[in-house]
Short mmCIF file of C-alpha atoms in Angstrom, two decimals:
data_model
loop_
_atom_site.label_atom_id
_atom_site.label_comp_id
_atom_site.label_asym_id
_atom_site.label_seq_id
_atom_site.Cartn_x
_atom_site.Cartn_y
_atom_site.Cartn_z
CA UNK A 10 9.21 -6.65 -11.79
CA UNK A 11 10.54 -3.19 -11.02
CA UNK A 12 12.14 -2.42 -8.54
CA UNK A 13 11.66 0.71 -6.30
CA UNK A 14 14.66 1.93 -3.93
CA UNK A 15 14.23 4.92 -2.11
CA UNK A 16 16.81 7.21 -0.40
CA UNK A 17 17.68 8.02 2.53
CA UNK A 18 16.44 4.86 4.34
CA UNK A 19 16.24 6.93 7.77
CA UNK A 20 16.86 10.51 8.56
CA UNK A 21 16.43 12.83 11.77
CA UNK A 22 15.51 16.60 11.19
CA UNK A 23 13.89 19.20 13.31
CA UNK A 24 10.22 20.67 13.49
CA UNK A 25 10.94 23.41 10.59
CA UNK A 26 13.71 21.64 8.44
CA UNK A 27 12.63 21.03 4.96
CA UNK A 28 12.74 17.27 3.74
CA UNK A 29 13.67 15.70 0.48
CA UNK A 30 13.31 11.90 0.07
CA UNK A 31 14.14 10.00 -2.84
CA UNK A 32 12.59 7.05 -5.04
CA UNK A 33 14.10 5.74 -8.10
CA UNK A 34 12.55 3.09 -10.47
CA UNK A 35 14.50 0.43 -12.29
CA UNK A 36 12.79 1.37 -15.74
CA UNK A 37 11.10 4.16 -16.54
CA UNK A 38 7.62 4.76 -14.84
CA UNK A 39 6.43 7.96 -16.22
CA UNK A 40 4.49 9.50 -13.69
CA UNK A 41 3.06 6.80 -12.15
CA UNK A 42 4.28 7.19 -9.00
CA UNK A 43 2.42 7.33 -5.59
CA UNK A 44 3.62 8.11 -2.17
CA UNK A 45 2.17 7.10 1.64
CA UNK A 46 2.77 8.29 4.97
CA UNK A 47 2.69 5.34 7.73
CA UNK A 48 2.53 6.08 11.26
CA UNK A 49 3.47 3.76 13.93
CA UNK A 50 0.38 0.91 14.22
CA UNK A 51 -1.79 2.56 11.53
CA UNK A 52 -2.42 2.03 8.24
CA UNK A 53 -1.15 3.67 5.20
CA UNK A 54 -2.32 6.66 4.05
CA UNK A 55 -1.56 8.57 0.43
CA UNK A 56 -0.10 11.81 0.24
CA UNK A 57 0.40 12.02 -3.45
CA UNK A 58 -0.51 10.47 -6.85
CA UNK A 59 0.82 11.06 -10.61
CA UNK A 60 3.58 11.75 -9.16
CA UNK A 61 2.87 15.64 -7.91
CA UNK A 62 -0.73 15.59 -7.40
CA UNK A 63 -1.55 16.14 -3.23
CA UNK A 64 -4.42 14.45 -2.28
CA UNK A 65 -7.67 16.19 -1.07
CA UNK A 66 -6.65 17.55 2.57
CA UNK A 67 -3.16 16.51 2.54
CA UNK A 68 -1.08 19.96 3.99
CA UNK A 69 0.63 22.26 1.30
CA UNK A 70 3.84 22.03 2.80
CA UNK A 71 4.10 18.29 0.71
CA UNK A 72 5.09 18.01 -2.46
CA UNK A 73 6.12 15.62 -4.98
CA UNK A 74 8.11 15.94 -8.41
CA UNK A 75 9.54 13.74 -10.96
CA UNK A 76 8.96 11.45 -13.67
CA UNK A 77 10.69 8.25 -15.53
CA UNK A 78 12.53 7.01 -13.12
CA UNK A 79 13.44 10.01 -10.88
CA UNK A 80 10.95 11.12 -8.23
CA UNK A 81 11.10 13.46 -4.91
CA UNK A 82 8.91 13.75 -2.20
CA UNK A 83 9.43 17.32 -0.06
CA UNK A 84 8.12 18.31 3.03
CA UNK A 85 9.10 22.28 2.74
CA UNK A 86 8.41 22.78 6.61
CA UNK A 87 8.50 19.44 8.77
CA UNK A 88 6.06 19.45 11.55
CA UNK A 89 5.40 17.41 14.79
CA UNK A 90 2.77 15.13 13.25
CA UNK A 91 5.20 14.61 9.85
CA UNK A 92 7.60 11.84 12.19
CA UNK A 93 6.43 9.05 10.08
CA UNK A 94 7.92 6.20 7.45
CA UNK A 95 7.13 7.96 3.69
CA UNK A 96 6.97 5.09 1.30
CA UNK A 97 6.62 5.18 -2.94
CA UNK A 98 4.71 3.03 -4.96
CA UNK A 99 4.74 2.55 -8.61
CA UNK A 100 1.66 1.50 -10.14
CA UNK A 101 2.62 1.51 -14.01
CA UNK A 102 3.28 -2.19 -13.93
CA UNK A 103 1.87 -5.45 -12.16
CA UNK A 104 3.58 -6.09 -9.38
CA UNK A 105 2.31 -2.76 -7.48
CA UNK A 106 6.10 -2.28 -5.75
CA UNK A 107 6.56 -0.37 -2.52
CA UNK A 108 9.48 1.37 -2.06
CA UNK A 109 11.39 -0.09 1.59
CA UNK A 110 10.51 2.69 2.96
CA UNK A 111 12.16 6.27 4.55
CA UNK A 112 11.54 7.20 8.74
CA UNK A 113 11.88 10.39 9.43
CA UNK A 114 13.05 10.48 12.92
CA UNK A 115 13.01 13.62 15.42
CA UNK A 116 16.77 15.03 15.70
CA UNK B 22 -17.69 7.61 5.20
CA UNK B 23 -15.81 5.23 2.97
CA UNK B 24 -14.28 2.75 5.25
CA UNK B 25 -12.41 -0.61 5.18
CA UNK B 26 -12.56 -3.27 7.88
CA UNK B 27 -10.14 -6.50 7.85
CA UNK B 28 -11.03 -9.29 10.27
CA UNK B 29 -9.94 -13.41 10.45
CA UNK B 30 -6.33 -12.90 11.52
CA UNK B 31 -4.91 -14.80 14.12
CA UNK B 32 -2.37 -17.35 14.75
CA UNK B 33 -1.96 -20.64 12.91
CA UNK B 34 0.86 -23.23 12.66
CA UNK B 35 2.84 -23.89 9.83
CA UNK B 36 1.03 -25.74 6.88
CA UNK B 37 -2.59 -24.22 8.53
CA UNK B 38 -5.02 -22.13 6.83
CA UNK B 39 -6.66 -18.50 6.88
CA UNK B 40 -9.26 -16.67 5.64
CA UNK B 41 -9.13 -13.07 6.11
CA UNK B 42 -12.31 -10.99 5.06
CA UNK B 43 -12.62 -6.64 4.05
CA UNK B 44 -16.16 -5.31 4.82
CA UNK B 45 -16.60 -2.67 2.28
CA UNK B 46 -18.93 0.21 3.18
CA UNK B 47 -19.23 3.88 2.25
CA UNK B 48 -18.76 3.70 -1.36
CA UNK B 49 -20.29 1.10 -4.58
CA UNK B 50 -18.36 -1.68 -3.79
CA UNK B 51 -18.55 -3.30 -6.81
CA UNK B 52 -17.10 -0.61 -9.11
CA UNK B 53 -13.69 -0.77 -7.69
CA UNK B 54 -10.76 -2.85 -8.05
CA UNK B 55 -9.59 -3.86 -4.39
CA UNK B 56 -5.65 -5.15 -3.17
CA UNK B 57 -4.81 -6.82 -0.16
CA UNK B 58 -1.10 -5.64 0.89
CA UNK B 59 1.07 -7.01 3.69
CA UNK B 60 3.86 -5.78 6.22
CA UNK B 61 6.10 -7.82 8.32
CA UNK B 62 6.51 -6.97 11.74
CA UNK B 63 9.17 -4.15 11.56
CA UNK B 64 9.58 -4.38 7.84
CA UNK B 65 8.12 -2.49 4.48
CA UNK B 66 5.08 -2.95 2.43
CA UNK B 67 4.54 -6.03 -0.23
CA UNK B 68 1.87 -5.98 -2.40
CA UNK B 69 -0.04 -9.39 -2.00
CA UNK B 70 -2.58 -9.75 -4.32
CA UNK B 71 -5.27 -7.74 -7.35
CA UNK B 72 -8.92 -9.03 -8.15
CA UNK B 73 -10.75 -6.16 -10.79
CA UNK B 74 -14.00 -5.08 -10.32
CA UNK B 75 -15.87 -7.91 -11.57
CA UNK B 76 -13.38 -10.79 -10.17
CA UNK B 77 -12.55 -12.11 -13.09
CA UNK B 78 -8.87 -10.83 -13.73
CA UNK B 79 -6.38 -11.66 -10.49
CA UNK B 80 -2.79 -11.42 -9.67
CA UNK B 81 -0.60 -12.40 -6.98
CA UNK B 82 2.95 -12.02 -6.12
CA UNK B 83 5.16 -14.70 -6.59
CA UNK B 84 5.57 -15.02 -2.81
CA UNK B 85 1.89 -16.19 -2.31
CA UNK B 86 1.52 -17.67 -6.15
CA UNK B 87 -0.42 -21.04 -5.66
CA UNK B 88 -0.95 -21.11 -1.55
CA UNK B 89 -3.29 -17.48 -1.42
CA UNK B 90 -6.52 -17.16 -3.17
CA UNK B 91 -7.87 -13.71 -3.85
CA UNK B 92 -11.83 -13.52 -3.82
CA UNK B 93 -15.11 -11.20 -3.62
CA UNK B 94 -18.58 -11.15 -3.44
CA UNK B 95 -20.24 -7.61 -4.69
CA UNK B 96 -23.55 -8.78 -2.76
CA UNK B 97 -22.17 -8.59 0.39
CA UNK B 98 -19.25 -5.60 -0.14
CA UNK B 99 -16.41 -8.49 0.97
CA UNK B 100 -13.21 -8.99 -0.62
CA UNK B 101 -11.98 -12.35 1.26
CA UNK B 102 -7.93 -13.61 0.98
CA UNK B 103 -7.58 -17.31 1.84
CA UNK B 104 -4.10 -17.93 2.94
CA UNK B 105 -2.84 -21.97 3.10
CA UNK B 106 0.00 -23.69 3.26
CA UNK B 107 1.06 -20.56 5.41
CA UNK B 108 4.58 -20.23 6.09
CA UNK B 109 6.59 -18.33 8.81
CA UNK B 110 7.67 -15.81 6.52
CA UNK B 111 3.85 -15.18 5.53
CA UNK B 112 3.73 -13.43 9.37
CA UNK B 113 1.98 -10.17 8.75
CA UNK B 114 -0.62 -7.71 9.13
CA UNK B 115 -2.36 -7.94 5.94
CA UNK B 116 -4.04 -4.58 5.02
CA UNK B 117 -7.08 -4.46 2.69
CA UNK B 118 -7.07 -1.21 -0.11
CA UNK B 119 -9.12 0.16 -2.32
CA UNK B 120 -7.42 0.32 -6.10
CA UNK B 121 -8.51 4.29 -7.95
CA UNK B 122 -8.11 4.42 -11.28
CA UNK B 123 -7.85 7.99 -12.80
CA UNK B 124 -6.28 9.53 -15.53
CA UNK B 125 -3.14 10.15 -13.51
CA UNK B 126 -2.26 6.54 -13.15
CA UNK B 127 -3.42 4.01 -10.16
CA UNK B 128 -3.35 4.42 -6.01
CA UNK B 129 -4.45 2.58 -3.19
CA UNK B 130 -7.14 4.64 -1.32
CA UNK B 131 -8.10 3.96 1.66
CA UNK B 132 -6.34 1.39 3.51
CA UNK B 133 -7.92 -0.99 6.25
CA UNK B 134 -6.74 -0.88 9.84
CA UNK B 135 -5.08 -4.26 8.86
CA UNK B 136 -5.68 -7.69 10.87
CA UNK B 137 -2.55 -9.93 12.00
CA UNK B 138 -1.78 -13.03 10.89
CA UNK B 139 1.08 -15.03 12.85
CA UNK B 140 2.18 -18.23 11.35
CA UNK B 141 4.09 -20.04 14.53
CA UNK B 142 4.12 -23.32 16.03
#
């Protein structure tokens, strides 16, 4: 299986700080990488596919780059409603495996 | 609106069974390839499960290999997960996605609100 470990595991920042969480695969990946914001009680929902594709209505200010086993997802101006656990998810092999996840907490 | 709705969860002892069900609607049910994904209380996500389109390829993580039992029915837009010998450590809400398959690789899109499932005597 490969194995997905992302970086930091918890951070605090302020409304307006620019973000940069990390994922790294155990073998290469390509760009099959996705990435999830999870708010507290409610369900997943994707931000980004391939790696740096944004999702249909997902705000500009996300952004995701990387590929093999490298990837970073950046939020360039954090926002109130950004607070959240960001998790990644590689989908080039069976099992699908979640990164253990990164809160951002409100400094 | 394409839209995902778990229901069966509850609480069970040790040993018991579950069936959890995922009303499909919004969207051709049976073209898609559909997961059902799991989080502790407090902890990350772990993939459960994979049934294609048709049901007739399936996967399950080791964790669940031989107790779970991934199933659908394209008449009725339900994707079903029967959980028994359920453990403690099988505690969870259990989340229902939708599997897209593009050229840019696979993603799970949308998710279910989830349903619990509490394994406790």
């Amino acid at each position: 299986d490969i194995q997905m470990t992302q970086s930091p595991s918890s951070l605090s920042a302020s409304v307006g700080d620019r973000v940069t969480i990390t994922c790294r695969a155990s073998q290469s990946i390509s760009s099959y990488l996705n990435w999830y914001q999870q708010k507290p009680g409610k369900a997943p929902k994707l931000l980004i596919y391939g790696a740096s594709t944004l999702e249909s209505g997902v705000p500009s200010r996300f952004s995701g780059s990387g590929s093999g086993t490298d990837f970073t997802l950046t939020i360039s101006s954090l926002q109130p409603e950004d607070f959240a656990t960001y998790y990644c998810q590689q989908s080039y092999s069976t099992p699908r495996t979640f990164g253990q996840g990164t809160k951002v907490e409100i400094k | 609106e394409v839209q995902l709705v778990e229901s069966g969860g509850g609480l069970v002892q040790p040993g018991g069974s579950l069936r959890l069900s995922c009303a499909a609607s919004g969207f051709t049910f049976s073209n898609y390839e559909m997961n059902w994904v799991r989080q502790a209380p407090g902890k990350g996500l772990e993939w459960v499960s994979y049934i294609s389109s048709s049901g007739t390829t399936i996967y399950y993580a080791d964790s669940v290999k031989g107790r779970f039992t991934i199933s659908r029915d394209n008449t009725k837009n339900s994707l079903y997960l029967q959980m028994n010998s359920l453990r403690a450590e099988d505690t969870a809400v259990y989340y229902c996605a939708r599997e897209i398959d593009r050229g840019r690789g696979r993603w799970f899109d949308p998710w279910g609100q989830g349903t619990l499932a509490t394994v406790s005597s």
